[in-house]
Amino acid sequence: MKFKIAVIKGDGIGPEIVDQAIRVIKKIEEKYSHTFELSFCLAGGNAIDATGNTLPGETVETCRASDSILLGAVGGPKWDSMPSGNRPENALLGLRSELDLFANIRPAIMYDALSDACPIKKEFIEGGFDMVIVRELTGDVYFGEKGRKESGGVTTGYDIMNYSEKEVERIGRRAFEMAMKRSKKLCSVDKANVLETSRVWRETMHRLRDEYPEVEYSDMYVDNAAMQLVRNPGQFDVIVTGNLFGDILSDEASMITGSIGMLPSASLNETGFGMYEPIHGSAPDIAGKGIANPIATILSAAMMMRYSLNLPQEADAIENAVKKVLDTGWRTADIGKEYISTSEMTDRILSYI
Ligand code: NAD
């Protein structure tokens, strides 16, 4: 089959790790007789340098005309003093809103071979964990009315939190569908004991629950969820939550896997079109040294095959190869004292595909 992929390498380690994911994509192309047409576009700091604009219109158009997007990471100290609105990170917000990428899917898996890297005591992670956090990405307090008011010489900042039933329903449905494909267990996280927004969230989720009687559904307050993630992460399978709570909980979940360089993510729209990227940033401290872990980006390419290109067998082949390499004991610098380089790690992964 033939697919069009828009590729944004980005800044810092972005180009190094995306190049490795491309090697994996080429191997899949060859082995499974597909054609992946790659279109390279600029976004972030490199786009500011080349065009003055963090997200050139041409990039958005190329992404729109593709089946999916693979992105490395954007940002770095060089662009930290750019005016807000044209900072590298605005490229991500722009792509999410231009392409209506409302569903952020973040798996957090603790690989057996890496259990020593987990910062939680062994007794709490017995049996490991394998969860997915489904975070709403285009609403909530991040996109509500915001501003400052002055009164009596005192400045007050405000950001309005809101969710419509419609917004909750589309992310909720995505989460229920995900649960149906996994172990049919879904936990919805809110703060319904305090927030009206959360009460609308919870009522909407309960209406959806009736449509998915096979799914074992539960509600959890966000403060308890934050605690349960470090107390007993194995209890979770799929978690669904809003933009703000999801931002915090998904970082917490990735931290407890012990390896920021290992975790992929997807941001999807209603039709399954998506942008795939590692959860980490551009790691300027190690850029150009050839030691970045390419696995998060390689697993992002696997997620792309599974969710946007409908190639589950190919996705399995990549994920199994990563597992085998870790089981064999190969490590990059972030996860091992004795380590191999970025491209050597990819060589090992390719050898198992
Ligand atoms: P970071 O994730 O880039 O780095 C945090 C730490 O993790 C660093 O020590 C880094 O060396 C290490 N690390 C990250 N990825 C790694 C990998 N693949 N292999 C080995 N080690 C890895 O976060 P930061 O330092 O807070 O941010 C750096 C820049 O990235 C900033 O400009 C920030 O705005 C940007 N950022 C971009 C994205 C994105 O593009 N989606 C996300 C987060 C941060």
Tab-separated table of C-alpha atoms and ligand atoms in Angstrom:
chain	number	residue	atom	x	y	z
A	1	MET	CA	0.000	0.000	0.000
A	2	LYS	CA	0.993	3.624	-0.513
A	3	PHE	CA	1.086	6.239	2.265
A	4	LYS	CA	2.109	9.892	2.525
A	5	ILE	CA	3.938	10.880	5.690
A	6	ALA	CA	4.822	14.477	6.584
A	7	VAL	CA	8.105	14.490	8.508
A	8	ILE	CA	9.081	17.331	10.864
A	9	LYS	CA	12.541	16.705	12.275
A	10	GLY	CA	12.540	19.785	14.497
A	11	ASP	CA	15.342	21.024	16.739
A	12	GLY	CA	18.009	19.692	19.117
A	13	ILE	CA	18.047	15.892	18.981
A	14	GLY	CA	14.954	15.951	16.715
A	15	PRO	CA	16.842	15.349	13.436
A	16	GLU	CA	19.016	12.569	14.977
A	17	ILE	CA	16.107	10.567	16.342
A	18	VAL	CA	13.776	11.101	13.376
A	19	ASP	CA	16.535	9.851	11.040
A	20	GLN	CA	16.562	6.609	13.041
A	21	ALA	CA	12.770	6.247	12.835
A	22	ILE	CA	13.043	6.763	9.058
A	23	ARG	CA	15.503	3.851	8.863
A	24	VAL	CA	12.868	1.704	10.587
A	25	ILE	CA	10.106	2.963	8.265
A	26	LYS	CA	12.303	2.084	5.247
A	27	LYS	CA	12.852	-1.406	6.621
A	28	ILE	CA	9.082	-1.916	7.017
A	29	GLU	CA	8.572	-0.552	3.506
A	30	GLU	CA	10.991	-3.113	2.116
A	31	LYS	CA	9.835	-6.064	4.194
A	32	TYR	CA	6.065	-5.578	3.790
A	33	SER	CA	6.123	-4.086	0.242
A	34	HIS	CA	4.576	-0.719	1.070
A	35	THR	CA	5.484	2.695	-0.294
A	36	PHE	CA	5.967	5.458	2.253
A	37	GLU	CA	6.281	8.824	0.527
A	38	LEU	CA	8.051	11.181	2.951
A	39	SER	CA	7.641	14.982	2.729
A	40	PHE	CA	10.030	16.953	4.918
A	41	CYS	CA	8.731	20.183	6.490
A	42	LEU	CA	9.956	22.861	8.869
A	43	ALA	CA	8.433	23.741	12.239
A	44	GLY	CA	9.795	25.168	15.469
A	45	GLY	CA	13.167	26.854	15.903
A	46	ASN	CA	14.574	25.757	12.537
A	47	ALA	CA	11.482	27.205	10.821
A	48	ILE	CA	11.960	30.512	12.666
A	49	ASP	CA	15.577	30.612	11.421
A	50	ALA	CA	14.623	29.794	7.839
A	51	THR	CA	11.354	31.707	7.435
A	52	GLY	CA	10.833	33.886	10.515
A	53	ASN	CA	7.703	31.875	11.347
A	54	THR	CA	7.499	28.922	13.780
A	55	LEU	CA	4.790	27.219	11.720
A	56	PRO	CA	4.972	28.128	8.018
A	57	GLY	CA	1.707	27.805	6.089
A	58	GLU	CA	3.441	25.413	3.702
A	59	THR	CA	4.051	22.985	6.593
A	60	VAL	CA	0.381	22.998	7.579
A	61	GLU	CA	-0.635	22.391	3.956
A	62	THR	CA	1.830	19.496	3.535
A	63	CYS	CA	0.583	17.944	6.798
A	64	ARG	CA	-3.035	18.306	5.685
A	65	ALA	CA	-2.241	16.539	2.410
A	66	SER	CA	-0.571	13.596	4.199
A	67	ASP	CA	-1.897	10.452	5.892
A	68	SER	CA	-0.011	11.238	9.095
A	69	ILE	CA	2.790	13.313	10.629
A	70	LEU	CA	6.000	12.150	12.289
A	71	LEU	CA	7.615	14.784	14.499
A	72	GLY	CA	10.896	14.819	16.461
A	73	ALA	CA	10.850	17.684	18.963
A	74	VAL	CA	11.021	21.467	18.828
A	75	GLY	CA	12.590	24.206	20.922
A	76	GLY	CA	15.860	25.109	22.574
A	77	PRO	CA	17.648	27.932	24.377
A	78	LYS	CA	18.439	29.707	21.096
A	79	TRP	CA	14.760	30.622	20.698
A	80	ASP	CA	13.819	31.151	24.363
A	81	SER	CA	13.687	34.927	23.954
A	82	MET	CA	11.325	34.833	20.963
A	83	PRO	CA	8.060	36.720	21.589
A	84	SER	CA	5.197	34.542	22.830
A	85	GLY	CA	3.121	33.591	19.803
A	86	ASN	CA	6.192	32.827	17.685
A	87	ARG	CA	8.085	30.459	19.953
A	88	PRO	CA	8.960	26.945	18.749
A	89	GLU	CA	6.296	25.401	21.039
A	90	ASN	CA	3.618	27.473	19.253
A	91	ALA	CA	4.202	25.245	16.221
A	92	LEU	CA	2.801	22.290	18.182
A	93	LEU	CA	-0.217	24.215	19.469
A	94	GLY	CA	-0.790	25.500	15.921
A	95	LEU	CA	-0.676	22.033	14.372
A	96	ARG	CA	-3.017	20.653	17.055
A	97	SER	CA	-5.627	23.350	16.530
A	98	GLU	CA	-5.258	23.630	12.701
A	99	LEU	CA	-5.681	19.868	12.309
A	100	ASP	CA	-8.126	19.434	15.219
A	101	LEU	CA	-5.910	16.888	16.950
A	102	PHE	CA	-8.084	16.634	20.055
A	103	ALA	CA	-7.114	13.186	21.365
A	104	ASN	CA	-3.690	12.668	22.870
A	105	ILE	CA	-2.800	9.022	23.390
A	106	ARG	CA	0.163	8.279	25.611
A	107	PRO	CA	1.088	4.730	26.503
A	108	ALA	CA	3.170	4.279	29.677
A	109	ILE	CA	4.704	0.841	29.749
A	110	MET	CA	7.215	-0.468	32.218
A	111	TYR	CA	9.347	-2.972	30.350
A	112	ASP	CA	10.455	-5.895	32.546
A	113	ALA	CA	14.026	-5.427	31.369
A	114	LEU	CA	13.995	-1.833	32.652
A	115	SER	CA	12.319	-2.368	36.019
A	116	ASP	CA	15.498	-1.228	37.789
A	117	ALA	CA	15.059	2.212	36.191
A	118	CYS	CA	11.618	2.620	37.825
A	119	PRO	CA	11.863	5.062	40.752
A	120	ILE	CA	9.088	3.265	42.680
A	121	LYS	CA	9.809	0.527	45.230
A	122	LYS	CA	9.702	-2.953	43.683
A	123	GLU	CA	6.785	-4.111	45.886
A	124	PHE	CA	4.504	-1.466	44.291
A	125	ILE	CA	5.268	-2.408	40.689
A	126	GLU	CA	5.193	-6.179	40.935
A	127	GLY	CA	3.990	-7.514	37.567
A	128	GLY	CA	4.868	-4.220	35.828
A	129	PHE	CA	2.300	-1.975	34.203
A	130	ASP	CA	1.014	-1.159	30.757
A	131	MET	CA	-1.433	1.732	30.627
A	132	VAL	CA	-2.641	4.315	28.132
A	133	ILE	CA	-3.603	7.843	29.058
A	134	VAL	CA	-6.157	9.452	26.742
A	135	ARG	CA	-5.948	13.209	27.256
A	136	GLU	CA	-8.257	15.800	25.709
A	137	LEU	CA	-5.988	18.241	23.910
A	138	THR	CA	-7.907	21.174	22.465
A	139	GLY	CA	-10.155	22.388	25.304
A	140	ASP	CA	-10.210	23.021	29.075
A	141	VAL	CA	-8.566	25.838	30.981
A	142	TYR	CA	-5.756	26.065	28.399
A	143	PHE	CA	-8.153	27.335	25.736
A	144	GLY	CA	-10.752	29.175	27.856
A	145	GLU	CA	-10.947	32.942	28.208
A	146	LYS	CA	-7.892	34.278	30.008
A	147	GLY	CA	-6.598	37.615	31.122
A	148	ARG	CA	-5.694	39.978	33.962
A	149	LYS	CA	-7.703	42.558	35.836
A	150	GLU	CA	-6.600	45.362	38.076
A	151	SER	CA	-8.526	46.423	41.116
A	152	GLY	CA	-7.341	48.679	43.907
A	153	GLY	CA	-3.756	48.335	42.700
A	154	VAL	CA	-3.917	44.507	42.831
A	155	THR	CA	-3.448	42.422	39.689
A	156	THR	CA	-5.509	39.230	39.346
A	157	GLY	CA	-4.915	36.627	36.634
A	158	TYR	CA	-7.707	34.371	35.426
A	159	ASP	CA	-8.096	31.388	33.088
A	160	ILE	CA	-11.588	30.018	32.613
A	161	MET	CA	-12.024	26.260	32.654
A	162	ASN	CA	-14.838	24.855	30.549
A	163	TYR	CA	-15.850	21.722	28.688
A	164	SER	CA	-18.973	21.217	26.605
A	165	GLU	CA	-20.795	17.868	26.635
A	166	LYS	CA	-19.847	17.571	22.963
A	167	GLU	CA	-16.124	17.881	23.674
A	168	VAL	CA	-16.321	15.342	26.501
A	169	GLU	CA	-18.329	12.954	24.385
A	170	ARG	CA	-15.813	12.800	21.527
A	171	ILE	CA	-12.808	12.172	23.773
A	172	GLY	CA	-14.851	9.816	25.967
A	173	ARG	CA	-15.919	7.765	22.983
A	174	ARG	CA	-12.292	7.543	21.821
A	175	ALA	CA	-11.325	6.248	25.285
A	176	PHE	CA	-14.132	3.670	25.415
A	177	GLU	CA	-13.125	2.431	21.943
A	178	MET	CA	-9.520	2.146	23.123
A	179	ALA	CA	-10.644	0.207	26.218
A	180	MET	CA	-12.671	-2.172	24.027
A	181	LYS	CA	-9.495	-2.979	22.056
A	182	ARG	CA	-7.459	-3.569	25.234
A	183	SER	CA	-8.593	-5.110	28.522
A	184	LYS	CA	-12.022	-3.373	28.613
A	185	LYS	CA	-11.182	-1.298	31.670
A	186	LEU	CA	-11.539	2.494	31.774
A	187	CYS	CA	-10.967	5.025	34.541
A	188	SER	CA	-12.222	8.583	34.043
A	189	VAL	CA	-10.363	11.202	36.077
A	190	ASP	CA	-11.973	14.492	37.147
A	191	LYS	CA	-12.505	16.761	40.148
A	192	ALA	CA	-16.292	16.494	40.301
A	193	ASN	CA	-16.378	17.097	44.060
A	194	VAL	CA	-15.306	20.705	43.452
A	195	LEU	CA	-15.557	21.728	39.783
A	196	GLU	CA	-18.751	22.253	37.783
A	197	THR	CA	-16.768	21.519	34.596
A	198	SER	CA	-15.950	18.103	36.056
A	199	ARG	CA	-19.604	17.449	36.923
A	200	VAL	CA	-20.548	17.954	33.263
A	201	TRP	CA	-17.572	15.737	32.346
A	202	ARG	CA	-18.736	12.973	34.714
A	203	GLU	CA	-22.426	13.085	33.690
A	204	THR	CA	-21.411	12.835	30.026
A	205	MET	CA	-19.062	9.920	30.715
A	206	HIS	CA	-21.872	8.118	32.578
A	207	ARG	CA	-24.196	8.486	29.594
A	208	LEU	CA	-21.475	6.986	27.372
A	209	ARG	CA	-20.858	4.212	29.902
A	210	ASP	CA	-24.361	2.921	29.211
A	211	GLU	CA	-23.384	2.460	25.541
A	212	TYR	CA	-20.374	0.298	26.452
A	213	PRO	CA	-21.722	-2.206	29.014
A	214	GLU	CA	-18.740	-4.533	28.455
A	215	VAL	CA	-16.288	-1.939	29.763
A	216	GLU	CA	-15.493	-1.997	33.487
A	217	TYR	CA	-15.785	1.745	34.160
A	218	SER	CA	-14.707	3.773	37.185
A	219	ASP	CA	-14.438	7.441	38.190
A	220	MET	CA	-11.520	8.825	40.175
A	221	TYR	CA	-10.715	12.267	41.565
A	222	VAL	CA	-7.506	13.683	40.134
A	223	ASP	CA	-5.767	13.989	43.511
A	224	ASN	CA	-6.417	10.324	44.212
A	225	ALA	CA	-5.298	9.389	40.676
A	226	ALA	CA	-1.979	11.190	41.199
A	227	MET	CA	-1.493	9.143	44.365
A	228	GLN	CA	-2.660	5.813	42.905
A	229	LEU	CA	-0.237	6.161	39.972
A	230	VAL	CA	2.712	5.859	42.337
A	231	ARG	CA	1.020	3.488	44.808
A	232	ASN	CA	-0.352	0.890	42.439
A	233	PRO	CA	0.146	1.764	38.750
A	234	GLY	CA	-0.747	-1.786	37.717
A	235	GLN	CA	-4.442	-1.145	38.534
A	236	PHE	CA	-4.831	1.114	35.468
A	237	ASP	CA	-5.382	0.148	31.859
A	238	VAL	CA	-6.992	3.102	30.023
A	239	ILE	CA	-7.312	6.481	31.789
A	240	VAL	CA	-9.295	9.310	30.204
A	241	THR	CA	-9.087	12.877	31.416
A	242	GLY	CA	-9.140	16.557	30.460
A	243	ASN	CA	-6.314	18.686	29.139
A	244	LEU	CA	-4.963	20.096	32.438
A	245	PHE	CA	-5.203	16.912	34.528
A	246	GLY	CA	-3.904	14.868	31.588
A	247	ASP	CA	-0.886	17.123	31.168
A	248	ILE	CA	0.198	16.440	34.748
A	249	LEU	CA	-0.830	12.774	35.071
A	250	SER	CA	0.741	11.720	31.770
A	251	ASP	CA	4.096	13.207	32.807
A	252	GLU	CA	3.815	11.445	36.162
A	253	ALA	CA	3.005	8.146	34.436
A	254	SER	CA	5.958	8.495	32.069
A	255	MET	CA	8.290	9.327	34.946
A	256	ILE	CA	7.444	6.097	36.767
A	257	THR	CA	8.438	4.043	33.722
A	258	GLY	CA	11.931	5.368	34.453
A	259	SER	CA	12.793	6.349	30.898
A	260	ILE	CA	11.673	9.515	29.145
A	261	GLY	CA	13.529	8.441	25.986
A	262	MET	CA	11.299	5.384	25.538
A	263	LEU	CA	7.748	6.718	25.365
A	264	PRO	CA	5.832	7.566	22.184
A	265	SER	CA	2.609	9.524	21.762
A	266	ALA	CA	-0.110	10.196	19.242
A	267	SER	CA	-2.431	13.159	18.775
A	268	LEU	CA	-5.448	12.209	16.688
A	269	ASN	CA	-8.396	13.909	15.039
A	270	GLU	CA	-11.872	12.527	14.499
A	271	THR	CA	-10.923	10.608	11.342
A	272	GLY	CA	-7.849	8.847	12.741
A	273	PHE	CA	-5.365	11.238	11.126
A	274	GLY	CA	-2.603	11.881	13.616
A	275	MET	CA	0.665	13.435	14.626
A	276	TYR	CA	3.157	11.048	16.211
A	277	GLU	CA	6.032	12.179	18.411
A	278	PRO	CA	8.146	11.125	21.370
A	279	ILE	CA	6.946	12.576	24.677
A	280	HIS	CA	10.342	14.093	25.425
A	281	GLY	CA	11.644	17.452	24.235
A	282	SER	CA	14.569	18.435	22.044
A	283	ALA	CA	17.187	17.629	24.744
A	284	PRO	CA	19.624	20.417	23.760
A	285	ASP	CA	22.067	19.175	26.422
A	286	ILE	CA	22.844	16.034	24.389
A	287	ALA	CA	22.118	17.217	20.825
A	288	GLY	CA	24.801	16.259	18.311
A	289	LYS	CA	26.519	13.781	20.629
A	290	GLY	CA	25.014	10.675	19.052
A	291	ILE	CA	23.796	9.348	22.400
A	292	ALA	CA	20.065	10.159	22.313
A	293	ASN	CA	17.706	7.252	22.774
A	294	PRO	CA	15.818	6.802	19.469
A	295	ILE	CA	13.275	4.316	20.886
A	296	ALA	CA	10.500	6.816	21.728
A	297	THR	CA	10.531	8.067	18.124
A	298	ILE	CA	10.766	4.565	16.672
A	299	LEU	CA	7.785	3.516	18.828
A	300	SER	CA	5.962	6.658	17.642
A	301	ALA	CA	6.388	5.346	14.079
A	302	ALA	CA	4.924	2.028	15.288
A	303	MET	CA	1.919	3.854	16.801
A	304	MET	CA	1.478	5.680	13.484
A	305	MET	CA	1.290	2.348	11.666
A	306	ARG	CA	-1.275	1.039	14.174
A	307	TYR	CA	-3.587	4.056	14.539
A	308	SER	CA	-3.409	6.074	11.305
A	309	LEU	CA	-2.178	3.660	8.627
A	310	ASN	CA	-4.050	0.599	9.872
A	311	LEU	CA	-0.955	-1.631	9.709
A	312	PRO	CA	-1.139	-3.545	13.027
A	313	GLN	CA	1.192	-6.343	11.929
A	314	GLU	CA	3.894	-3.848	11.006
A	315	ALA	CA	3.391	-2.016	14.321
A	316	ASP	CA	3.754	-5.317	16.201
A	317	ALA	CA	6.971	-6.078	14.294
A	318	ILE	CA	8.556	-2.800	15.455
A	319	GLU	CA	7.342	-3.075	19.063
A	320	ASN	CA	8.509	-6.694	19.364
A	321	ALA	CA	11.923	-5.792	17.943
A	322	VAL	CA	12.315	-3.046	20.581
A	323	LYS	CA	11.334	-5.515	23.329
A	324	LYS	CA	13.865	-8.079	22.081
A	325	VAL	CA	16.685	-5.532	21.983
A	326	LEU	CA	15.947	-4.473	25.575
A	327	ASP	CA	15.652	-8.091	26.740
A	328	THR	CA	19.026	-8.814	25.125
A	329	GLY	CA	20.490	-6.078	27.316
A	330	TRP	CA	21.319	-3.310	24.827
A	331	ARG	CA	20.965	0.176	26.320
A	332	THR	CA	21.470	3.808	25.316
A	333	ALA	CA	23.163	6.237	27.742
A	334	ASP	CA	19.920	7.336	29.435
A	335	ILE	CA	19.029	3.812	30.544
A	336	GLY	CA	22.364	2.049	31.043
A	337	LYS	CA	25.877	2.507	32.360
A	338	GLU	CA	27.320	0.506	29.473
A	339	TYR	CA	25.735	1.890	26.382
A	340	ILE	CA	25.618	1.983	22.609
A	341	SER	CA	25.053	4.990	20.344
A	342	THR	CA	21.782	6.244	18.830
A	343	SER	CA	22.460	4.599	15.456
A	344	GLU	CA	23.812	1.371	16.989
A	345	MET	CA	20.558	1.013	18.955
A	346	THR	CA	18.643	1.346	15.676
A	347	ASP	CA	20.960	-1.212	14.015
A	348	ARG	CA	19.981	-3.734	16.723
A	349	ILE	CA	16.262	-2.963	16.338
A	350	LEU	CA	16.470	-3.324	12.536
A	351	SER	CA	18.141	-6.708	12.946
A	352	TYR	CA	15.008	-8.037	14.720
A	353	ILE	CA	12.433	-6.690	12.228
B	1	NAD	P1	13.689	17.327	27.421
B	1	NAD	O1	12.686	16.242	27.376
B	1	NAD	O2	14.188	17.821	26.122
B	1	NAD	O3	14.949	16.838	28.289
B	1	NAD	C1	14.840	16.456	29.659
B	1	NAD	C2	16.028	15.536	30.009
B	1	NAD	O4	15.801	14.268	29.403
B	1	NAD	C3	17.362	16.047	29.464
B	1	NAD	O5	18.376	15.740	30.372
B	1	NAD	C4	17.572	15.243	28.186
B	1	NAD	O6	18.927	15.041	27.839
B	1	NAD	C5	16.865	13.926	28.527
B	1	NAD	N1	16.310	13.298	27.308
B	1	NAD	C6	15.196	13.696	26.639
B	1	NAD	N2	15.004	12.909	25.578
B	1	NAD	C7	15.995	12.010	25.572
B	1	NAD	C8	16.339	10.937	24.709
B	1	NAD	N3	15.627	10.617	23.616
B	1	NAD	N4	17.446	10.213	24.983
B	1	NAD	C9	18.181	10.497	26.075
B	1	NAD	N5	17.903	11.488	26.938
B	1	NAD	C10	16.826	12.245	26.681
B	1	NAD	O7	13.012	18.509	28.271
B	1	NAD	P2	13.549	19.990	28.569
B	1	NAD	O8	15.030	19.969	28.806
B	1	NAD	O9	12.637	20.527	29.581
B	1	NAD	O10	13.254	20.797	27.223
B	1	NAD	C11	14.223	21.061	26.203
B	1	NAD	C12	13.551	21.802	25.055
B	1	NAD	O11	12.550	20.948	24.472
B	1	NAD	C13	12.811	23.060	25.497
B	1	NAD	O12	13.014	24.063	24.526
B	1	NAD	C14	11.352	22.634	25.567
B	1	NAD	O13	10.469	23.714	25.356
B	1	NAD	C15	11.305	21.654	24.415
B	1	NAD	N6	10.214	20.655	24.514
B	1	NAD	C16	9.667	20.266	23.334
B	1	NAD	C17	8.681	19.288	23.337
B	1	NAD	C18	8.122	18.842	22.013
B	1	NAD	O14	8.656	19.190	20.979
B	1	NAD	N7	7.045	18.081	22.015
B	1	NAD	C19	8.293	18.687	24.539
B	1	NAD	C20	8.914	19.084	25.722
B	1	NAD	C21	9.898	20.062	25.693
